[in-house]
Amino acid sequence: MGFCTAIRKKRPKPSRNSRIAKRSKRRSQSSEKPTTSKPKHKDPPIFTRKFKDKDQFLATTTPKPISRWLLWHMYVTHQSFNDEIFRTRTINKVFAPLAFLTHCVMLWHFSDGTTRKFLSKLLRVEGFYAIKSFEEDFQRYTSKFIYNEVSNDNMISMCNKLFITDKLVLKDGFKAATKAPANIQILTMESDKTGGFNQLHEAVLKELRKACGSKFAVGNPEKLVRAETKMLSIVGTCVRAAFDGETFKFKKAKFMCYYGVRQLEHPFFIVNGKFSHAVFSGFEAWSMPLTQRSPCDDPSKGSTLSLVLVRPENLGDILELEHMDNFDRIAKAIQVVSHREPKRGSLLLPFIDLPYHSEQHVTYGVTDLTVNWRSGFTPSVVSNLSKAAEPVSNIPPGLDKLFHCASIRIDASGITYQGSNDPVPEESNLPELSVENSLKLKPSKSTRHDPHSLSATTRSKRIQRMASENAILPEGIARKQRREKLQHFNGRFDSPFLFYVVDLRRSGILLSGCYGGRPALAASDFRKPANNIQLKHVPNSVKQKGKRCGVC
C-alpha cells in the first residue's frame, strides 16, 4: 500500500516591472489615508519606563491630570531648596511655600529692573499659566486663608506682613493688590530721625511672635531691624494637626544618615492608621490624613490636610530627589497618593524638631532671604520696587529685609511648631504595641537543671515534644532561647526623606522640607562616592526584593 503525493508547481517569479507597479500602488494608497500627527512634547521618564508589576503601573496613572497650581507650587518649592535661595548648613530644612509665593507674587507685580528679572526667574509663572488664568487661580486659592494669628482654634496660621515707615508713600494700586487676593497686612511704623525704625524692633518682634509663635525670636535686634530699614517683610506658616490614628512608643533605634557614617540612636514612634502608598521609579510616597487638634464650629477649618512623606530607594539619592529637575515627579506622586484608597497599616516615624536649636544659638526659625539673594546673585536683586511706592530723595524703594519663619515638630501627638502651647506627650507615657510571638523570658538559674520547664524557651516543636515525653535533653539545646520576633512595619523612615504638608482642598503646599537625622550632614557630604566596604552595609529602610507589604 503506497501513499500518493501531489507535486506542487512553482509559481513563476514576477517580473521587475510588475514589482515596481505594485510598490507604487501601495504608496499611493497609504498617502490617501489620514495621518495622525504625533505630539510635540515627550512624556516624562516616569511614563516611558518599563513596569515590573501591576502596582507600579497603577501608581503612575491618575484619574485626572495634575493641577497647574500644585505643579507650579512644587516647581518654586524645589527651586527654593537651592542654597542660593534658602541657605541652610545641613540638609535639614523647613520651607513655607504658600506664604512665600503669595508675597513674591505681590513683589513681582510691582517691581522693575533687576528685581523684576530675578522674581520672574524665581516664579516662572509664564511657564505654567497665562496671565489671565493665573490671576483667577491665585485669587481663588489664596483668598480663603485669613488666619493671621496663632490660636487654639486655628489649624493653619499664615504670617504675611509688610512693615513700612511713615516716610514711604505707597501707591493706590499697591494697596488694593495687597488686600484683595493675597491678604497681606501693611503696618505703618513711625520713623525716627534717620527715616528708619531702628528703635521699634520690639514692636516688630511682638508682631512676629503673635503670628508665628512665642519661640520665634532673633537674638540680636540689630539683625532684625536696622537704622536704614524702610521696608521689611515677614512670611511664615504654622500648622497644628493630629494624626488620624493611634500612636505607640518605640525604642530608640539607629538612623541611617549616610553610608559609612556612624549611626546614632534616634527616638522613634509608631503610627497605626489608614495610609495611601505608591511606588515610583526611584522613590516611594506615603500619605496620611491629619485631623484638627481642637474642635471648632467653623466648617471651613475642617480637616483638609495630609502629610506626604517621600523616601528615595537609594540613600544617596536624597539630593537628586529634591533637585528642581524632579519637581514634576513629586507633584505626580502627591496627586497619585491623594486619590488612592487608603489601607490599614503601621509606620515607624522619627521625632522631628526643625530647625534644630540650642542654648548657644538663640535664633529660632528665622531666615533672612534677602541676605542669601544678595550674596548669591547681585546686591541690587531686590532694590527696585518703583511701582509700589514713591521714591524717597530720587532713590527707588526696595525691600530691605524678607524674613522667612517656619518650623515643624512631629511627635506622637501630631504636627505642631516650635513654641506651641500644646502638651508634648512623653515617650514613657505612650502605650506599647503588643507584638505576637515576642521574645520569651530567659529561664532562671533555679530552673535550668530541669529540662521539662524549658519548653517555652526552646524554638523547636520537636524539642518541646521530647521534653513532654520525659526525654533527656542536652544542656546546650535546652538553654537555647527563641530568636526575637522583629516588629513589622509597612514603612520605616529611618533614613533621609522629604516631607510635605498639603492642603487637599486647595491643592497647595503649606510646609515642605527635608529631614536627614540629628545632627544632619551637609549637602557636600552626600556628593562623596562610597567605597565597596560602605556599600555592603544595607540600611534597614531599603526594601528587600521579593517582599511585599500589606499596604502596597
XYZ file of C-alpha atoms in Angstrom:
552
model
C 0.000 0.000 0.000
C 1.546 3.205 -1.044
C 0.966 6.874 -0.470
C 0.153 9.301 -3.260
C 1.853 12.655 -3.050
C 0.913 15.668 -5.149
C 3.681 17.679 -6.678
C 3.119 21.468 -6.292
C 4.225 23.501 -9.234
C 6.378 26.537 -8.551
C 4.849 29.921 -9.207
C 6.592 31.990 -11.845
C 8.699 34.771 -10.424
C 7.109 38.198 -11.086
C 8.973 40.498 -13.365
C 10.746 43.617 -12.241
C 8.185 45.951 -13.806
C 5.274 44.248 -12.041
C 7.035 44.564 -8.676
C 7.607 48.282 -9.245
C 3.945 48.760 -10.199
C 2.695 47.025 -7.040
C 5.052 49.073 -4.872
C 3.884 52.377 -6.370
C 0.251 51.325 -5.901
C 0.793 50.626 -2.187
C 2.473 54.004 -1.738
C -0.402 55.846 -3.382
C -2.942 54.048 -1.186
C -1.007 54.836 2.006
C -0.733 58.528 1.060
C -4.520 58.780 0.739
C -5.050 57.560 4.359
C -5.368 60.290 7.030
C -2.211 60.596 9.085
C -2.261 61.241 12.825
C 0.196 63.884 13.987
C 2.475 62.871 16.805
C 2.533 65.013 19.939
C 5.344 67.506 20.010
C 6.085 67.069 23.686
C 7.702 63.989 25.123
C 6.334 62.110 28.093
C 8.368 62.334 31.266
C 10.570 59.353 32.114
C 8.021 58.073 34.644
C 5.636 57.149 31.827
C 8.146 55.670 29.365
C 9.864 53.271 31.728
C 9.100 49.548 31.916
C 6.875 48.450 34.789
C 7.840 45.469 36.901
C 4.372 44.688 38.212
C 0.793 45.887 38.112
C 1.051 48.049 41.231
C 3.802 50.179 39.745
C 1.715 50.688 36.608
C -1.292 51.777 38.667
C 0.913 54.128 40.658
C 1.748 56.119 37.543
C -1.850 56.575 36.364
C -4.220 59.144 37.838
C -7.915 59.762 37.203
C -7.235 63.374 36.174
C -4.192 65.464 35.183
C -2.057 67.309 37.686
C -3.338 70.635 38.892
C -1.327 73.517 37.451
C -1.446 75.221 40.834
C 0.143 72.198 42.522
C 2.688 71.814 39.722
C 3.697 75.473 39.982
C 3.920 75.207 43.774
C 6.227 72.227 43.502
C 8.443 73.983 40.957
C 9.067 77.012 43.179
C 9.441 74.784 46.248
C 12.193 72.646 44.738
C 13.880 75.674 43.219
C 13.931 77.328 46.651
C 15.697 74.278 48.109
C 18.801 75.616 46.380
C 21.387 77.068 48.767
C 21.383 80.367 46.884
C 17.685 80.854 47.687
C 17.165 79.144 51.032
C 20.531 78.543 52.650
C 20.988 76.010 55.434
C 24.085 74.442 56.909
C 22.734 70.895 56.639
C 20.177 69.087 54.516
C 17.569 69.660 57.237
C 15.231 72.447 56.167
C 11.661 73.698 56.590
C 10.036 75.903 53.986
C 6.600 77.620 53.774
C 5.812 77.668 50.019
C 2.305 79.174 50.046
C 3.152 82.178 52.223
C 6.400 82.730 50.329
C 4.725 82.565 46.910
C 1.961 84.949 47.942
C 4.480 87.566 48.987
C 6.760 87.098 45.977
C 3.860 87.433 43.524
C 2.945 90.756 45.128
C 6.545 91.972 44.773
C 6.725 90.635 41.209
C 3.738 92.726 40.090
C 5.192 95.992 41.417
C 8.912 95.508 40.729
C 11.069 96.729 37.895
C 14.571 96.298 36.525
C 16.812 93.715 38.163
C 14.202 92.863 40.780
C 11.653 92.058 38.087
C 14.071 89.772 36.245
C 15.038 87.901 39.407
C 11.452 87.334 40.580
C 10.376 86.288 37.071
C 13.118 83.670 37.012
C 12.241 82.513 40.527
C 8.481 82.208 39.968
C 8.377 81.450 36.216
C 4.649 81.984 36.011
C 4.691 82.159 32.199
C 5.863 78.544 32.005
C 2.702 77.246 33.685
C -0.007 79.876 33.219
C -1.390 82.561 31.006
C -1.627 85.817 32.933
C -5.436 85.851 32.986
C -5.828 82.257 34.179
C -3.070 82.754 36.745
C -4.878 85.705 38.312
C -8.053 83.627 38.570
C -6.318 80.693 40.267
C -4.297 82.971 42.506
C -7.392 84.755 43.771
C -9.357 81.521 44.197
C -6.681 79.662 46.168
C -5.247 82.437 48.360
C -8.308 84.453 49.358
C -9.512 81.858 51.889
C -6.510 81.986 54.216
C -7.332 84.702 56.752
C -5.619 83.276 59.831
C -3.020 85.868 60.790
C -2.686 84.983 64.482
C -1.860 81.736 66.222
C -4.746 80.490 68.378
C -6.064 77.182 69.673
C -8.878 77.164 67.110
C -6.635 77.657 64.088
C -5.368 74.646 62.242
C -3.394 76.885 59.890
C -1.848 80.247 60.702
C -0.136 82.258 57.964
C 2.031 85.301 58.567
C 2.223 87.662 55.600
C 3.059 91.156 56.813
C 4.805 94.181 55.348
C 6.289 96.854 57.633
C 6.993 100.293 56.158
C 7.961 103.667 57.590
C 5.659 106.680 57.502
C 8.182 108.422 55.223
C 7.383 105.951 52.453
C 4.287 106.798 50.387
C 2.593 103.734 48.877
C 0.653 103.897 45.627
C -3.063 103.181 45.484
C -2.712 100.207 43.163
C -0.272 98.545 45.527
C -2.639 98.887 48.493
C -5.535 97.388 46.550
C -3.472 94.424 45.324
C -2.270 93.500 48.809
C -5.770 93.494 50.301
C -7.881 91.677 47.703
C -6.197 88.411 46.670
C -3.210 87.969 48.956
C -4.452 89.297 52.338
C -1.095 90.918 53.068
C -1.175 93.195 56.083
C 0.595 96.542 55.694
C 1.712 98.012 59.025
C 2.986 101.583 59.071
C 5.625 102.271 61.724
C 6.692 105.677 62.948
C 10.184 106.517 61.779
C 12.944 108.123 63.794
C 15.225 110.984 62.810
C 17.142 108.856 60.315
C 13.980 107.861 58.449
C 14.031 104.216 59.584
C 12.551 102.425 62.597
C 15.614 101.176 64.402
C 14.184 101.688 67.881
C 10.950 99.877 67.077
C 12.376 96.381 66.847
C 10.340 95.370 69.909
C 7.103 96.178 68.078
C 8.230 94.164 65.062
C 9.264 91.281 67.314
C 5.869 91.402 69.037
C 4.056 91.078 65.713
C 6.409 88.276 64.735
C 5.668 86.263 67.870
C 1.938 86.918 67.626
C 1.833 85.465 64.133
C 4.438 82.696 64.359
C 4.589 81.634 67.999
C 6.462 82.700 71.090
C 9.615 80.727 70.274
C 10.312 82.674 67.089
C 12.943 85.192 68.105
C 16.099 86.894 66.934
C 18.990 87.019 69.376
C 20.483 90.276 68.101
C 17.860 93.029 67.494
C 20.251 94.759 65.098
C 19.812 91.832 62.700
C 16.042 92.241 62.749
C 15.706 95.999 62.231
C 18.457 98.430 61.283
C 18.615 102.199 61.058
C 18.321 102.273 57.269
C 15.396 99.816 57.128
C 12.342 101.303 55.394
C 10.520 98.216 54.101
C 10.538 94.875 55.926
C 8.538 91.713 55.197
C 7.787 88.659 57.319
C 6.321 85.473 55.836
C 5.681 82.187 57.589
C 3.256 79.385 58.356
C 2.259 77.452 61.482
C 0.344 74.165 61.347
C -1.409 72.406 64.222
C -2.803 68.975 63.381
C -3.045 65.468 64.814
C -2.619 62.046 63.250
C -5.764 60.219 62.227
C -4.785 57.032 64.049
C -3.216 55.562 67.168
C 0.357 56.226 68.263
C 2.584 53.918 70.277
C 6.049 54.193 71.702
C 9.093 52.514 70.248
C 12.624 52.005 71.467
C 15.462 54.208 70.284
C 16.871 52.899 67.037
C 19.625 53.831 64.627
C 19.008 56.490 61.987
C 20.998 55.884 58.802
C 22.338 59.315 57.847
C 24.648 58.119 55.061
C 26.790 55.179 54.016
C 29.805 54.786 56.261
C 28.572 57.371 58.788
C 28.168 56.356 62.391
C 24.527 55.674 63.151
C 23.259 57.439 66.262
C 20.377 56.388 68.478
C 17.284 58.310 67.432
C 13.833 58.374 69.106
C 11.002 56.857 67.081
C 7.285 56.254 67.494
C 4.670 54.089 65.763
C 1.557 55.340 63.965
C -1.251 52.888 63.210
C -3.938 54.094 60.848
C -5.013 54.296 57.228
C -2.342 55.322 54.741
C -2.041 55.665 50.985
C 1.062 54.308 49.313
C 2.522 54.365 45.807
C 5.817 53.126 44.349
C 7.538 55.091 41.597
C 10.793 54.823 39.729
C 13.491 55.524 42.316
C 11.275 56.529 45.245
C 8.068 55.791 47.120
C 5.421 58.098 48.589
C 3.207 57.752 51.662
C 0.224 59.914 52.570
C -1.562 60.090 55.923
C -4.570 62.281 56.786
C -4.354 64.923 59.502
C -7.203 65.967 61.791
C -7.865 69.098 63.796
C -6.409 69.327 67.286
C -9.293 71.220 68.887
C -12.974 71.155 67.894
C -14.301 74.159 66.028
C -17.753 75.123 64.733
C -16.488 76.659 61.512
C -16.658 74.036 58.696
C -14.055 75.936 56.650
C -11.472 74.956 59.254
C -12.129 71.256 58.830
C -9.641 68.504 58.153
C -8.241 69.050 54.672
C -4.562 68.463 55.390
C -2.398 65.493 54.575
C 1.215 64.665 55.423
C 3.081 63.251 52.414
C 6.420 61.518 53.001
C 8.714 60.778 50.045
C 11.676 58.452 50.515
C 14.268 57.585 47.854
C 15.050 53.986 47.052
C 18.781 54.571 47.493
C 20.082 56.578 50.416
C 22.449 58.695 48.333
C 19.677 59.924 46.001
C 18.135 62.335 48.503
C 19.834 65.375 46.936
C 18.849 64.279 43.446
C 15.257 63.765 44.575
C 14.935 67.277 45.995
C 16.535 68.817 42.900
C 14.495 71.115 40.692
C 14.524 68.602 37.805
C 12.266 66.208 39.742
C 9.541 68.646 40.756
C 7.023 67.167 38.294
C 7.639 63.638 39.555
C 6.983 64.651 43.165
C 3.856 66.557 42.128
C 2.687 63.444 40.287
C 3.324 61.361 43.405
C 1.287 63.723 45.586
C -1.547 63.623 43.065
C -1.458 59.811 42.989
C -1.407 59.129 46.726
C -4.150 61.688 47.367
C -6.508 59.773 45.022
C -5.610 56.236 46.061
C -7.792 54.350 48.502
C -6.145 54.284 51.959
C -5.481 50.967 53.657
C -4.720 49.949 57.190
C -1.038 49.873 58.098
C 1.684 50.951 60.516
C 4.564 53.385 60.027
C 7.709 53.952 62.041
C 8.374 57.706 62.186
C 11.182 59.662 63.877
C 10.668 62.510 66.315
C 11.365 65.694 64.318
C 12.067 69.165 65.704
C 13.196 71.581 62.967
C 15.035 73.882 62.820
C 17.456 72.463 65.350
C 18.164 74.913 68.163
C 20.483 75.038 71.145
C 21.266 77.379 74.005
C 24.186 78.930 72.122
C 22.065 79.688 69.040
C 19.126 81.822 70.171
C 17.567 82.420 66.739
C 14.670 80.048 66.133
C 13.248 79.512 62.676
C 14.055 82.975 61.269
C 15.953 83.188 57.952
C 16.803 86.416 56.141
C 16.293 85.547 52.481
C 17.494 88.916 51.171
C 20.980 88.244 52.562
C 21.100 84.949 50.650
C 19.857 86.575 47.449
C 22.303 89.476 47.569
C 25.273 87.219 48.227
C 24.216 84.571 45.708
C 23.149 86.785 42.800
C 23.692 90.563 42.967
C 23.377 93.219 45.706
C 20.644 95.047 43.762
C 18.416 91.997 43.397
C 15.508 93.444 45.471
C 16.323 97.141 45.337
C 13.746 98.373 42.811
C 10.042 98.446 43.725
C 9.244 101.638 41.855
C 5.655 100.555 41.095
C 4.848 100.044 44.790
C 5.847 103.352 46.396
C 7.071 106.812 45.588
C 10.868 107.244 45.509
C 12.496 108.863 48.525
C 15.066 111.540 47.562
C 15.268 110.168 43.985
C 16.154 106.689 45.296
C 13.743 103.909 44.224
C 12.250 101.993 47.156
C 13.475 98.482 47.779
C 12.900 95.551 50.077
C 15.467 95.765 52.869
C 14.576 92.543 54.701
C 12.497 89.454 53.950
C 12.303 87.139 56.947
C 11.082 83.597 56.430
C 9.673 81.899 59.549
C 8.781 78.221 59.548
C 9.274 75.324 61.918
C 7.812 71.867 62.341
C 7.672 69.440 65.223
C 6.426 65.909 64.577
C 5.794 63.771 67.638
C 3.264 61.220 68.838
C 0.577 63.894 69.235
C 0.833 65.082 65.631
C 2.291 68.145 63.908
C 2.977 71.392 65.749
C 5.543 74.182 65.632
C 8.303 75.333 67.939
C 6.884 77.360 70.786
C 3.464 75.733 70.679
C 1.484 75.607 73.922
C 0.159 72.136 73.160
C 1.364 69.495 75.638
C 4.019 67.186 74.277
C 3.450 63.543 75.284
C 6.416 61.881 76.902
C 7.781 58.690 75.435
C 7.271 56.798 78.684
C 3.546 57.672 78.781
C 2.793 56.272 75.331
C 1.153 52.827 75.188
C 3.101 49.851 73.957
C 2.093 47.985 70.838
C 1.502 44.300 71.562
C 3.507 42.001 69.302
C 2.666 38.372 68.737
C 5.378 35.792 69.341
C 7.566 38.253 71.151
C 10.776 37.314 72.909
C 10.239 34.881 75.787
C 11.894 35.438 79.127
C 15.164 33.729 79.878
C 14.981 30.827 82.356
C 16.091 31.493 85.878
C 19.103 29.765 87.410
C 16.887 27.620 89.640
C 15.050 26.042 86.688
C 17.943 25.494 84.284
C 18.600 21.965 85.576
C 15.021 20.886 84.833
C 14.659 20.288 81.082
C 10.867 19.948 81.333
C 10.436 23.581 82.414
C 12.275 24.911 79.366
C 9.736 24.022 76.725
C 8.599 27.657 76.484
C 12.116 28.906 75.762
C 13.014 26.399 73.071
C 12.479 27.154 69.404
C 11.576 23.701 68.052
C 8.305 21.794 68.405
C 10.247 18.548 68.267
C 12.259 19.538 71.328
C 9.051 20.535 73.120
C 7.553 17.099 72.373
C 10.699 15.387 73.635
C 10.500 17.393 76.842
C 6.835 16.458 77.330
C 7.747 12.743 76.910
C 10.317 12.993 79.728
C 13.216 12.622 77.310
C 16.662 13.733 78.431
C 17.687 16.905 76.586
C 21.300 18.020 76.226
C 22.062 21.085 78.293
C 23.175 23.127 75.274
C 19.903 22.558 73.438
C 17.729 23.130 76.484
C 19.278 26.519 77.203
C 18.742 27.871 73.703
C 16.115 30.580 73.548
C 13.920 31.693 70.717
C 15.056 34.459 68.450
C 13.419 37.815 68.855
C 10.369 38.372 66.676
C 11.056 41.665 64.928
C 8.227 44.128 64.651
C 6.900 44.519 61.120
C 6.145 47.946 59.701
C 4.718 48.812 56.337
C 7.166 51.717 56.155
C 10.310 52.602 58.124
C 11.568 56.177 57.883
C 14.999 55.642 59.404
C 16.887 57.337 56.554
C 16.683 60.830 54.949
C 13.326 61.687 53.383
C 11.243 64.634 52.123
C 8.008 65.768 53.769
C 5.120 67.925 52.533
C 2.065 69.254 54.392
C -0.531 69.540 51.617
C -3.952 71.171 51.672
C -6.045 68.759 49.622
C -8.966 71.152 49.224
C -6.898 73.922 47.613
C -4.018 71.844 46.160
C -1.478 73.986 47.978
C 1.685 73.133 49.896
C 1.796 74.737 53.329
C 5.077 73.269 54.599
C 7.833 71.307 52.914
C 11.343 70.270 53.736
C 13.893 67.540 54.217
C 14.973 65.581 57.279
C 18.296 63.775 57.446
C 18.740 62.905 61.117
C 20.036 64.726 64.164
C 22.643 66.016 63.721
C 22.317 66.030 59.942
C 25.114 66.087 57.389
C 25.916 68.872 54.970
C 24.993 68.620 51.307
C 28.663 68.309 50.333
C 28.969 65.075 52.346
C 26.414 63.360 50.119
C 28.434 64.028 46.983
C 31.345 61.881 48.141
C 31.343 58.433 46.477
C 31.055 55.428 48.769
C 33.665 52.680 48.726
C 32.995 48.946 48.438
C 33.070 48.374 52.200
C 30.451 51.040 52.824
C 28.167 49.728 50.109
C 27.983 46.294 51.770
C 26.033 47.772 54.714
C 22.442 47.982 53.508
C 20.195 50.255 55.613
C 17.033 48.879 57.170
C 14.885 51.309 55.202
C 15.789 49.730 51.857
C 13.227 47.153 50.779
C 14.379 43.638 50.023
C 13.435 42.232 46.666
C 10.620 39.752 46.664
C 8.910 41.041 49.811
C 5.648 42.950 49.687
C 3.931 44.805 52.492
C 0.232 44.641 53.259
C -0.457 48.187 52.111
C 1.165 48.281 48.679
